[in-house]
N, CA and C of each residue as an Amber inpcrd file, in Angstrom:
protein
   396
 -23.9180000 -41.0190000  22.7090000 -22.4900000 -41.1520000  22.9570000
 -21.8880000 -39.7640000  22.9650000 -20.8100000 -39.6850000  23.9860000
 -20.0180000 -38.2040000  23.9260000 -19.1510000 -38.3950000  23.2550000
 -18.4750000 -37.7900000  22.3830000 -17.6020000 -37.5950000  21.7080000
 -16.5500000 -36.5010000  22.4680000 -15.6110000 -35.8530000  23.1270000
 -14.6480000 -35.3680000  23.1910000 -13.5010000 -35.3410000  22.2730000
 -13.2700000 -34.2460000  21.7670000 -12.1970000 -33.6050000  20.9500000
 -11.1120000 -32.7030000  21.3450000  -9.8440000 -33.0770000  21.4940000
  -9.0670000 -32.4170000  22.1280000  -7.9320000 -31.5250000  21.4170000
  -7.4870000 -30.7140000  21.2560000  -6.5580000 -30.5620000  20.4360000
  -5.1230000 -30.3800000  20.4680000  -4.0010000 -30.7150000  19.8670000
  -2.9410000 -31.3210000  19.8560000  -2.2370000 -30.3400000  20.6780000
  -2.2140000 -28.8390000  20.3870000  -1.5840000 -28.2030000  21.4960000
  -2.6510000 -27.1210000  21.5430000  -2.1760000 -26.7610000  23.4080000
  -3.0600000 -25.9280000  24.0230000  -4.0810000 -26.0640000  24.7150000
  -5.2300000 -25.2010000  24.8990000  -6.0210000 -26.0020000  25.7460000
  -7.4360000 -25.3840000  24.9130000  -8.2240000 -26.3990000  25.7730000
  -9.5910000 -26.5900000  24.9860000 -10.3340000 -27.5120000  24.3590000
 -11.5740000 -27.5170000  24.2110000 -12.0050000 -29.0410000  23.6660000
 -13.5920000 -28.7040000  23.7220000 -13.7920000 -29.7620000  22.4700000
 -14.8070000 -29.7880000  21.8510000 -16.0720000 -30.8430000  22.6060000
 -16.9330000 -31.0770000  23.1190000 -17.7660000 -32.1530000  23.9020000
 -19.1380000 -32.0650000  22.9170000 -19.2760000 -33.1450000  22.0870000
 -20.6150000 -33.1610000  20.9340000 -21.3950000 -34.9360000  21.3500000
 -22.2000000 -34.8420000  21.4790000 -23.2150000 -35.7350000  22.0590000
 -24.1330000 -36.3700000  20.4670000 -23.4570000 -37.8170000  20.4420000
 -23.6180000 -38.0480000  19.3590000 -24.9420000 -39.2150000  19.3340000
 -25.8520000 -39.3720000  18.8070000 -26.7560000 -40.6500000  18.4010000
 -26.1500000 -41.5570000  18.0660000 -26.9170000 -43.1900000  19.0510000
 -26.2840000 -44.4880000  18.5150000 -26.3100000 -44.2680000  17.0370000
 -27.2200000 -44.1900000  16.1080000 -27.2540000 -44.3860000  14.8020000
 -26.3240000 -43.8250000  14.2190000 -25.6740000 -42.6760000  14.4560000
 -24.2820000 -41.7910000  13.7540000 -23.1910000 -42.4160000  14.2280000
 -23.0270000 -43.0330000  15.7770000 -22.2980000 -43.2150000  16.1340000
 -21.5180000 -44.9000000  15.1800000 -22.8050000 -45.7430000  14.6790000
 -22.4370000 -47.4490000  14.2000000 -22.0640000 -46.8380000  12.8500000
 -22.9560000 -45.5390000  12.4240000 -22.1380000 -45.3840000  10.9300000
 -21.0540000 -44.9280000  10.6890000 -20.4560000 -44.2840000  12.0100000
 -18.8560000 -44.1960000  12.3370000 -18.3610000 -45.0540000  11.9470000
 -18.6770000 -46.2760000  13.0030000 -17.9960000 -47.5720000  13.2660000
 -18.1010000 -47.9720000  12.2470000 -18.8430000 -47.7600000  11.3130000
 -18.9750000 -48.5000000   9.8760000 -17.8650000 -48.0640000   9.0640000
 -17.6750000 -46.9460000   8.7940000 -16.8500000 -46.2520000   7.9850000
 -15.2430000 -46.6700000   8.2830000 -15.2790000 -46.4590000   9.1920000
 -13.9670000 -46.8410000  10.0920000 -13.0520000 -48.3810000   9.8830000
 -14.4860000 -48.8580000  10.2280000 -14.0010000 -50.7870000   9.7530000
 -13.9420000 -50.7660000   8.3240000 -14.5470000 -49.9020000   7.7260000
 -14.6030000 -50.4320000   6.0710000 -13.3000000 -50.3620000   5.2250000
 -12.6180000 -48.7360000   5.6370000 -11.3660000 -48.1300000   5.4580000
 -10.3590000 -48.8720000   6.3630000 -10.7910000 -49.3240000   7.6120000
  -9.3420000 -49.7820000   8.3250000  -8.7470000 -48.3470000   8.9050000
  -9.6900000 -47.3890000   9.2720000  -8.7820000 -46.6880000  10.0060000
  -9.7480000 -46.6920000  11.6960000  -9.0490000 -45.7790000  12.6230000
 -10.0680000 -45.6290000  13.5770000 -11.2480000 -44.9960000  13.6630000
 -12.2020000 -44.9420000  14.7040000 -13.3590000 -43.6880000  14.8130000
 -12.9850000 -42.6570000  14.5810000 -11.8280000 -42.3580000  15.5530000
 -11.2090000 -40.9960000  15.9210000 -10.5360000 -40.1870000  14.4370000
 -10.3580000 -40.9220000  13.8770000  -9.5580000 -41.0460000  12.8670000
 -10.7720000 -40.0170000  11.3840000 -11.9440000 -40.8810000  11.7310000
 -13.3560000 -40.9160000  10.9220000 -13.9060000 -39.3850000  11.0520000
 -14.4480000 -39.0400000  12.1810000 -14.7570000 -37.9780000  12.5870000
 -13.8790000 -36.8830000  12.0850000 -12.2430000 -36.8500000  12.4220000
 -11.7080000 -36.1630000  12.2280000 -11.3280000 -35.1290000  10.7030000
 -11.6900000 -36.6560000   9.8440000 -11.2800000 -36.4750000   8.7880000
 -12.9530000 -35.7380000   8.3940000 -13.5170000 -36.0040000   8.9570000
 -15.4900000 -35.2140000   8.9290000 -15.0150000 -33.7240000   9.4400000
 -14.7130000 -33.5530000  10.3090000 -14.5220000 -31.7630000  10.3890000
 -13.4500000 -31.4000000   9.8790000 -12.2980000 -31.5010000   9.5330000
 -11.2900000 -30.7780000   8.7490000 -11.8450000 -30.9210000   6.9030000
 -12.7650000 -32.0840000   6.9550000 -13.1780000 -31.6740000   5.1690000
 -11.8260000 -32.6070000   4.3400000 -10.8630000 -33.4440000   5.1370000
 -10.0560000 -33.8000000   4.0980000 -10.4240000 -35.1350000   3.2410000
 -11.9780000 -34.8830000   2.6920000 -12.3380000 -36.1030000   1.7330000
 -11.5310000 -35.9570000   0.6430000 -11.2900000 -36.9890000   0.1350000
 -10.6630000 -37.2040000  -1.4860000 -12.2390000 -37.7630000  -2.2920000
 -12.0860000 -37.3260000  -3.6190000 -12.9210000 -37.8210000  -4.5130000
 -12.4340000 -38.8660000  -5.0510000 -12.8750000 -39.7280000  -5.6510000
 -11.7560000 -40.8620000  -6.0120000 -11.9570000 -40.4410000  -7.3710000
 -10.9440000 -41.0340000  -8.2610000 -10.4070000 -40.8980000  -9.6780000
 -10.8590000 -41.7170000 -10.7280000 -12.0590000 -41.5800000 -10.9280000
 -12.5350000 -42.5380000 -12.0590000 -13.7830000 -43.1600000 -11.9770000
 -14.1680000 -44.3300000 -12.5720000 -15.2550000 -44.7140000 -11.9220000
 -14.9880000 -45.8520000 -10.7030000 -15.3720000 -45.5290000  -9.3100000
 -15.4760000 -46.6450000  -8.0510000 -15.4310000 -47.7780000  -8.5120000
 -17.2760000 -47.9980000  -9.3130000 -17.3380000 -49.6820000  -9.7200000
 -16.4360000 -50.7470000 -10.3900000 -15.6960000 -49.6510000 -11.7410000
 -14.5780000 -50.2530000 -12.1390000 -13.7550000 -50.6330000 -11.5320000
 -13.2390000 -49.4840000 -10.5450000 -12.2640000 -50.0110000  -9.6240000
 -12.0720000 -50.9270000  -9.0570000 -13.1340000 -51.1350000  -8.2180000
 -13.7120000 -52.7210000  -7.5950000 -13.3740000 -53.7560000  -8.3130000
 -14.1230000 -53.2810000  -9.7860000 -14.0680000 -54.9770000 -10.3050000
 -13.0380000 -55.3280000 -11.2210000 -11.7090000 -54.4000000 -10.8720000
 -10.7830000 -54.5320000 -11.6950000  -9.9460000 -54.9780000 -10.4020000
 -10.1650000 -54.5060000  -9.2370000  -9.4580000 -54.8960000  -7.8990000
  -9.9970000 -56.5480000  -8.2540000 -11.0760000 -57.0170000  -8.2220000
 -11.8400000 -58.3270000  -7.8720000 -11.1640000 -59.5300000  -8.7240000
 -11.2250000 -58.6330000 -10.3370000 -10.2450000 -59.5780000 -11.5350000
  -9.0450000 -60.1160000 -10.9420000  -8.5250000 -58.5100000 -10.0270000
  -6.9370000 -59.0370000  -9.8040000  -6.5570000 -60.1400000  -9.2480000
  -7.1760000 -59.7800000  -8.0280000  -7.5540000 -61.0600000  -6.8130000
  -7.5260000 -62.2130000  -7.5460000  -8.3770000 -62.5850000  -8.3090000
  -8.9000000 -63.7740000  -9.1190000  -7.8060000 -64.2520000  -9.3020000
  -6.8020000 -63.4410000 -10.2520000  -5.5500000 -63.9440000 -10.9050000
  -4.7370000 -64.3260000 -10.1990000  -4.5360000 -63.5660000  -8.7820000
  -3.5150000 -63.6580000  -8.0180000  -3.5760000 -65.0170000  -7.1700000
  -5.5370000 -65.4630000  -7.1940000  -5.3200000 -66.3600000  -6.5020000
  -4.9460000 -68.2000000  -7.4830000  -5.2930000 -67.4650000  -8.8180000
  -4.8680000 -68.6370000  -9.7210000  -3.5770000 -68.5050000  -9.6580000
  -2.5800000 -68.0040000  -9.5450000  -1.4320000 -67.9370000  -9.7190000
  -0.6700000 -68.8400000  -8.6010000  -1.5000000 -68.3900000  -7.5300000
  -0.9390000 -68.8950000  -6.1550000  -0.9560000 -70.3470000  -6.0430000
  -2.2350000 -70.9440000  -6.7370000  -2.7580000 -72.0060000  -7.2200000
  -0.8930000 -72.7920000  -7.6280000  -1.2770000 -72.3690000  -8.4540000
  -0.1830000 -72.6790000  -9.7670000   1.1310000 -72.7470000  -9.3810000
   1.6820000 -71.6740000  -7.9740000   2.9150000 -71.7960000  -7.8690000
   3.2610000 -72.7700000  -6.3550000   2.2230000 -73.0410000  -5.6300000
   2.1600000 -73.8340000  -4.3560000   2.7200000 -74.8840000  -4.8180000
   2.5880000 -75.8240000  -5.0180000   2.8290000 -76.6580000  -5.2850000
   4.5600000 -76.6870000  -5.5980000   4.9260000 -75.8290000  -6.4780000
   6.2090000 -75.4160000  -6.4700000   6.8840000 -75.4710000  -5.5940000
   6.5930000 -74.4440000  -5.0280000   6.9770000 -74.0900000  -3.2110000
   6.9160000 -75.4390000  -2.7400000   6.1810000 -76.2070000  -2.5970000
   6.2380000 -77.0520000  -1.6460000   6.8690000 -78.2960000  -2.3330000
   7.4460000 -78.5910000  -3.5590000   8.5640000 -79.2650000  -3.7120000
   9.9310000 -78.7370000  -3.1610000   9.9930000 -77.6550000  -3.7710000
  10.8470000 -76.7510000  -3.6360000  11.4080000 -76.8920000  -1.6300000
  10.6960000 -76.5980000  -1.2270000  10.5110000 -76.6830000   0.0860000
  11.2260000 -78.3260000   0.4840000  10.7350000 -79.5440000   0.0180000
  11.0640000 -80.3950000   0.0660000  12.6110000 -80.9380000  -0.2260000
  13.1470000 -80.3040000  -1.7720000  14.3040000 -80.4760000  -1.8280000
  15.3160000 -79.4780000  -0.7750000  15.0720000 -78.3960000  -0.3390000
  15.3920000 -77.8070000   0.5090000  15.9870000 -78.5640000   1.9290000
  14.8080000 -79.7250000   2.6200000  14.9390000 -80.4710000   3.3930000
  16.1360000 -81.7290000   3.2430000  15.8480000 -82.1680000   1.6900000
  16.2760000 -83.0130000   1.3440000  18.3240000 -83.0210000   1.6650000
  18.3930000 -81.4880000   0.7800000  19.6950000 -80.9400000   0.9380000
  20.3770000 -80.8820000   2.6970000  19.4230000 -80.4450000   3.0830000
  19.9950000 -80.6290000   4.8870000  20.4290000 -81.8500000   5.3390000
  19.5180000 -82.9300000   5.1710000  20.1950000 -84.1060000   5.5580000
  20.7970000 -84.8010000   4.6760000  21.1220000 -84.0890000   3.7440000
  22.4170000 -84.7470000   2.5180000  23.6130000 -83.7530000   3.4190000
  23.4500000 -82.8840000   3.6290000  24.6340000 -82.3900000   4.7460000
  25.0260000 -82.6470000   5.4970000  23.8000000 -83.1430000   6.3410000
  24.1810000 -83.6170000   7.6630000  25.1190000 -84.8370000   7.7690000
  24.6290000 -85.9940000   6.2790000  25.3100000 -87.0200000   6.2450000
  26.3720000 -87.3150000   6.0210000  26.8830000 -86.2120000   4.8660000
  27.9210000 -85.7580000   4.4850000  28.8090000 -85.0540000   5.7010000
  28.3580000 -84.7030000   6.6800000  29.1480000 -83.6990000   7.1740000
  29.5930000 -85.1310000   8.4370000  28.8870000 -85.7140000   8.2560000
  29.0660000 -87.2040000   9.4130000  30.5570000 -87.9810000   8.9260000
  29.9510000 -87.6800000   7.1920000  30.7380000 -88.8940000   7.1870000
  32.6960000 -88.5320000   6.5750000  32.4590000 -86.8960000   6.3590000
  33.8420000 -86.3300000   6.7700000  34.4070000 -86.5190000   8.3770000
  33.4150000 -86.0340000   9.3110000  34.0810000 -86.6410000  10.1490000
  34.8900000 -87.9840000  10.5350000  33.6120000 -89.1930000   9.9650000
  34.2480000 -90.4370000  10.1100000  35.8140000 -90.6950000   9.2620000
  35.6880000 -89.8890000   8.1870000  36.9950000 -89.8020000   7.1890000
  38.2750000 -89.1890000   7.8000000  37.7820000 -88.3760000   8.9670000
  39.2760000 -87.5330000   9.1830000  39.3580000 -88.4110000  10.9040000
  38.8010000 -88.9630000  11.1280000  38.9530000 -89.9050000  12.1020000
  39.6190000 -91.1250000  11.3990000  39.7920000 -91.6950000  10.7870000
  40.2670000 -92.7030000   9.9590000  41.9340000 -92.3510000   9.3730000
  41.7260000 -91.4380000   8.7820000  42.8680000 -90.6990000   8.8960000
  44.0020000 -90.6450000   9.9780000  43.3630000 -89.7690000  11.0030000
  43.8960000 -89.8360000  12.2740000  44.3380000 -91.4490000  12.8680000
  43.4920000 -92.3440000  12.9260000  43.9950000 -93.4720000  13.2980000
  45.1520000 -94.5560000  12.2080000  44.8460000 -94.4510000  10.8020000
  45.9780000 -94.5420000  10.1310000  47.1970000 -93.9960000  10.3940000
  47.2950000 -92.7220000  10.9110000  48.7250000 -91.5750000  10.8950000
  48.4240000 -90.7940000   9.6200000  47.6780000 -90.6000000   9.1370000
  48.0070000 -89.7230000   7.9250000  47.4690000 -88.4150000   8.6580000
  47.7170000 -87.3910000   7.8260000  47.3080000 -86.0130000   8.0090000
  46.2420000 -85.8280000   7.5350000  44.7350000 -85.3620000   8.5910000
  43.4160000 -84.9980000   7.5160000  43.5020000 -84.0390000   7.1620000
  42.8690000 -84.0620000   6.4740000  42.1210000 -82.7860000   4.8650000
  41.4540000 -81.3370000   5.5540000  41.8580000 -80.3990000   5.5480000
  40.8330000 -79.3010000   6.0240000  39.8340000 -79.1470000   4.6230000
  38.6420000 -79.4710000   4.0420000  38.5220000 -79.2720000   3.0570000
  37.0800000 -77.7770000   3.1630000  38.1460000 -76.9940000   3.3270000
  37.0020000 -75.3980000   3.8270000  35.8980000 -75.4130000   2.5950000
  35.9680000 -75.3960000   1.3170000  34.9970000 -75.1040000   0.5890000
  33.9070000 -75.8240000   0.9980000  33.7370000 -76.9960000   0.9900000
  33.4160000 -78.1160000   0.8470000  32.5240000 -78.0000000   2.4760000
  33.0410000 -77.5330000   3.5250000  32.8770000 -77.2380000   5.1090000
  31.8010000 -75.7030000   4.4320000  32.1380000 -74.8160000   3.8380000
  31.0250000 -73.8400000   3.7770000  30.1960000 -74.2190000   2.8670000
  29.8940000 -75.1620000   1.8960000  28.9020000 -75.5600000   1.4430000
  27.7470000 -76.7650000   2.4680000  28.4670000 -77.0400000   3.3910000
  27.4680000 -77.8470000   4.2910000  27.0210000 -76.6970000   5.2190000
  27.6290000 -75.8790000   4.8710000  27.0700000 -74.6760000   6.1660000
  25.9790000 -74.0760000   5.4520000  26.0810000 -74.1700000   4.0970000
  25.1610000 -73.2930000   3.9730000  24.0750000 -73.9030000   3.4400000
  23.9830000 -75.2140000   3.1550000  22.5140000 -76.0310000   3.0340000
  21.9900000 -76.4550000   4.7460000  22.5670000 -76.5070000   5.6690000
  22.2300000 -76.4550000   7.2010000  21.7010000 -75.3620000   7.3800000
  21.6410000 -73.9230000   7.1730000  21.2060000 -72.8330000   7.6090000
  20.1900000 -72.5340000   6.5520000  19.7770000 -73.0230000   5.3550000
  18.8710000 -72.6130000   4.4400000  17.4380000 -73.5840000   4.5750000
């Protein structure tokens, strides 16, 4: 594989002819970190490795614990959510019904002769279980 290296300003460039085998342990490195090839290499000739801070393995398996917890937790709070979620629904069409049956009220009104009710609070609390 050719590799071409170009640089950001000016002119000139680097052309290095690389082996499949260097080239997948690129690709390896690259996918492992989540960054690109280009990305891989680059950080290979400027030298900007970091050492990491401590011991790796710990790291891992203190990352792995976390996970664990996070996914018991998630466990634990789904269910929540998805009541939660439910009364959410519930509230909308308690609005909707409500918001029906002011209408039918200030229609009733109207056909009696009386004067209906602007009742605004009451109008932004159905607004705001409709939009949630």
């Amino acid at each position: 594989m050719r590799l071409i290296i170009r640089p950001e300003k000016g002119f000139g460039k680097i052309e290095v002819e690389l082996d499949e085998s260097l080239w997948k342990s690129i690709e390896e490195l690259a996918e492992r970190y989540g960054v690109s090839p280009e990305r891989v290499v680059e950080i290979a000739l400027t030298g900007e490795f970091r050492e990491p801070r401590g011991n790796l393995e710990e790291l891992e398996e203190r990352v792995k614990e976390l996970e664990e917890k996070t996914w018991a937790l998630e466990k634990e709070y789904s269910s929540l959510r998805f009541k939660a979620y439910g009364l959410s629904e519930d509230n909308k069409i308690l609005a909707i019904e409500l918001s029906g049956l002011m209408a039918e009220n200030s229609g009733l009104k109207r056909f009696l002769g009386k004067k209906p009710e602007r009742n605004i609070e009451l109008r932004k609390l159905i607004s705001y279980y409709l939009q949630g």
